[in-house]
C-alpha positions as MATLAB code, in Angstrom:
seq = 'MSKIRIKATVNDEKFLFKGIKKENKIIYKDNDVSVIIDISNIIILTRENLDFKINLIFDKKENTKGVYLLKPSNNYLELQIKTEKLVVLENSIEIIYNINSNEETINFKLEFEEI';
ca = [
    -244.545   67.054   37.448;
    -242.140   69.363   34.917;
    -238.971   71.313   35.181;
    -238.642   75.243   35.179;
    -237.006   78.145   35.515;
    -237.764   80.273   37.380;
    -237.424   84.193   37.694;
    -238.862   85.898   41.146;
    -239.134   89.726   41.956;
    -239.638   91.357   45.416;
    -239.501   94.985   45.000;
    -236.975   95.274   42.639;
    -234.360   92.455   43.883;
    -234.104   89.390   41.602;
    -233.556   86.150   42.307;
    -233.340   83.287   39.559;
    -235.061   79.379   41.342;
    -234.534   75.806   38.624;
    -238.504   74.274   40.759;
    -240.769   72.095   39.412;
    -244.305   72.472   38.281;
    -247.198   70.208   39.480;
    -250.274   70.488   38.899;
    -251.952   74.038   40.013;
    -248.151   73.687   42.687;
    -244.722   75.621   41.304;
    -242.487   74.142   44.442;
    -238.241   75.285   44.310;
    -236.507   75.497   47.169;
    -234.797   79.565   48.267;
    -230.759   78.827   50.111;
    -232.114   76.537   53.120;
    -236.652   76.966   52.324;
    -238.812   75.015   50.524;
    -241.738   77.436   48.991;
    -244.595   75.978   47.134;
    -247.076   77.817   45.832;
    -250.964   76.578   45.140;
    -252.499   78.618   42.474;
    -256.366   78.082   42.349;
    -258.916   80.492   43.473;
    -256.004   82.586   45.726;
    -253.503   81.786   46.188;
    -251.104   80.232   48.733;
    -247.736   81.023   49.260;
    -245.672   78.876   51.429;
    -242.172   79.187   52.853;
    -241.130   76.687   55.867;
    -237.545   75.559   56.913;
    -236.215   74.001   60.974;
    -237.463   77.599   62.501;
    -239.903   79.358   60.715;
    -243.150   78.430   58.851;
    -244.981   80.945   56.900;
    -248.351   80.574   55.106;
    -249.565   83.598   52.540;
    -253.160   83.938   51.529;
    -254.160   85.985   48.641;
    -257.207   86.194   46.759;
    -258.108   89.538   45.295;
    -262.134   89.363   46.825;
    -261.135   89.963   50.118;
    -258.560   90.978   52.815;
    -256.650   86.976   54.337;
    -254.865   86.298   57.878;
    -252.019   84.487   57.067;
    -249.383   83.017   59.981;
    -245.706   82.763   60.788;
    -244.948   79.789   62.634;
    -241.816   79.924   64.703;
    -241.478   76.288   65.647;
    -238.419   75.907   68.281;
    -240.988   77.905   70.471;
    -243.565   76.546   68.647;
    -244.823   80.334   68.914;
    -247.527   82.175   65.419;
    -248.425   85.458   64.844;
    -251.423   86.322   63.049;
    -250.833   87.853   59.457;
    -253.423   89.918   58.378;
    -252.638   90.251   53.924;
    -254.013   93.185   51.884;
    -254.397   91.917   47.662;
    -253.655   94.935   45.771;
    -253.581   93.256   42.683;
    -253.201   89.841   41.909;
    -252.911   88.969   38.356;
    -252.012   85.057   37.326;
    -251.432   84.026   33.519;
    -250.097   81.159   32.280;
    -245.756   81.271   33.289;
    -246.626   84.413   35.942;
    -247.880   85.131   39.097;
    -247.979   88.667   40.021;
    -248.703   89.577   44.141;
    -249.120   93.036   45.835;
    -249.425   93.458   48.789;
    -249.722   94.040   52.711;
    -248.833   92.669   55.755;
    -251.249   94.219   59.079;
    -251.708   97.304   56.653;
    -247.819   98.018   56.951;
    -246.759  101.350   55.236;
    -243.910   99.084   52.746;
    -245.921   97.774   49.613;
    -244.161   94.005   48.434;
    -244.456   93.951   44.818;
    -244.418   90.108   44.377;
    -243.270   88.473   40.376;
    -243.058   84.564   39.797;
    -242.395   83.883   35.893;
    -241.203   80.077   34.929;
    -240.337   78.618   32.243;
    -240.577   74.684   31.162;
    -236.466   73.178   30.952;
];
């Protein structure tokens, strides 16, 4: 387990965090939201707080499904994810995707280094 400095870019907005890298997982807090990125043949991005939990699965070979759960009511919405680009390097991840065939394409890039 190593401590890391993270620079996240969502579309053109940049965010800085500190977190940990443990085996194939990157873990950090985005305000009150816990974020876990599980890196293997696919990428699983989980964002969770007291009110919601969202799981997004990215696979460059096929469209995938995700889930948005509202915890207080236990209602959930199934999400259709189309991954347009998925690049995993030693110190960065870049994912370009859209959800539910929405016209908005999301460009998510995560760069990290050991501290």
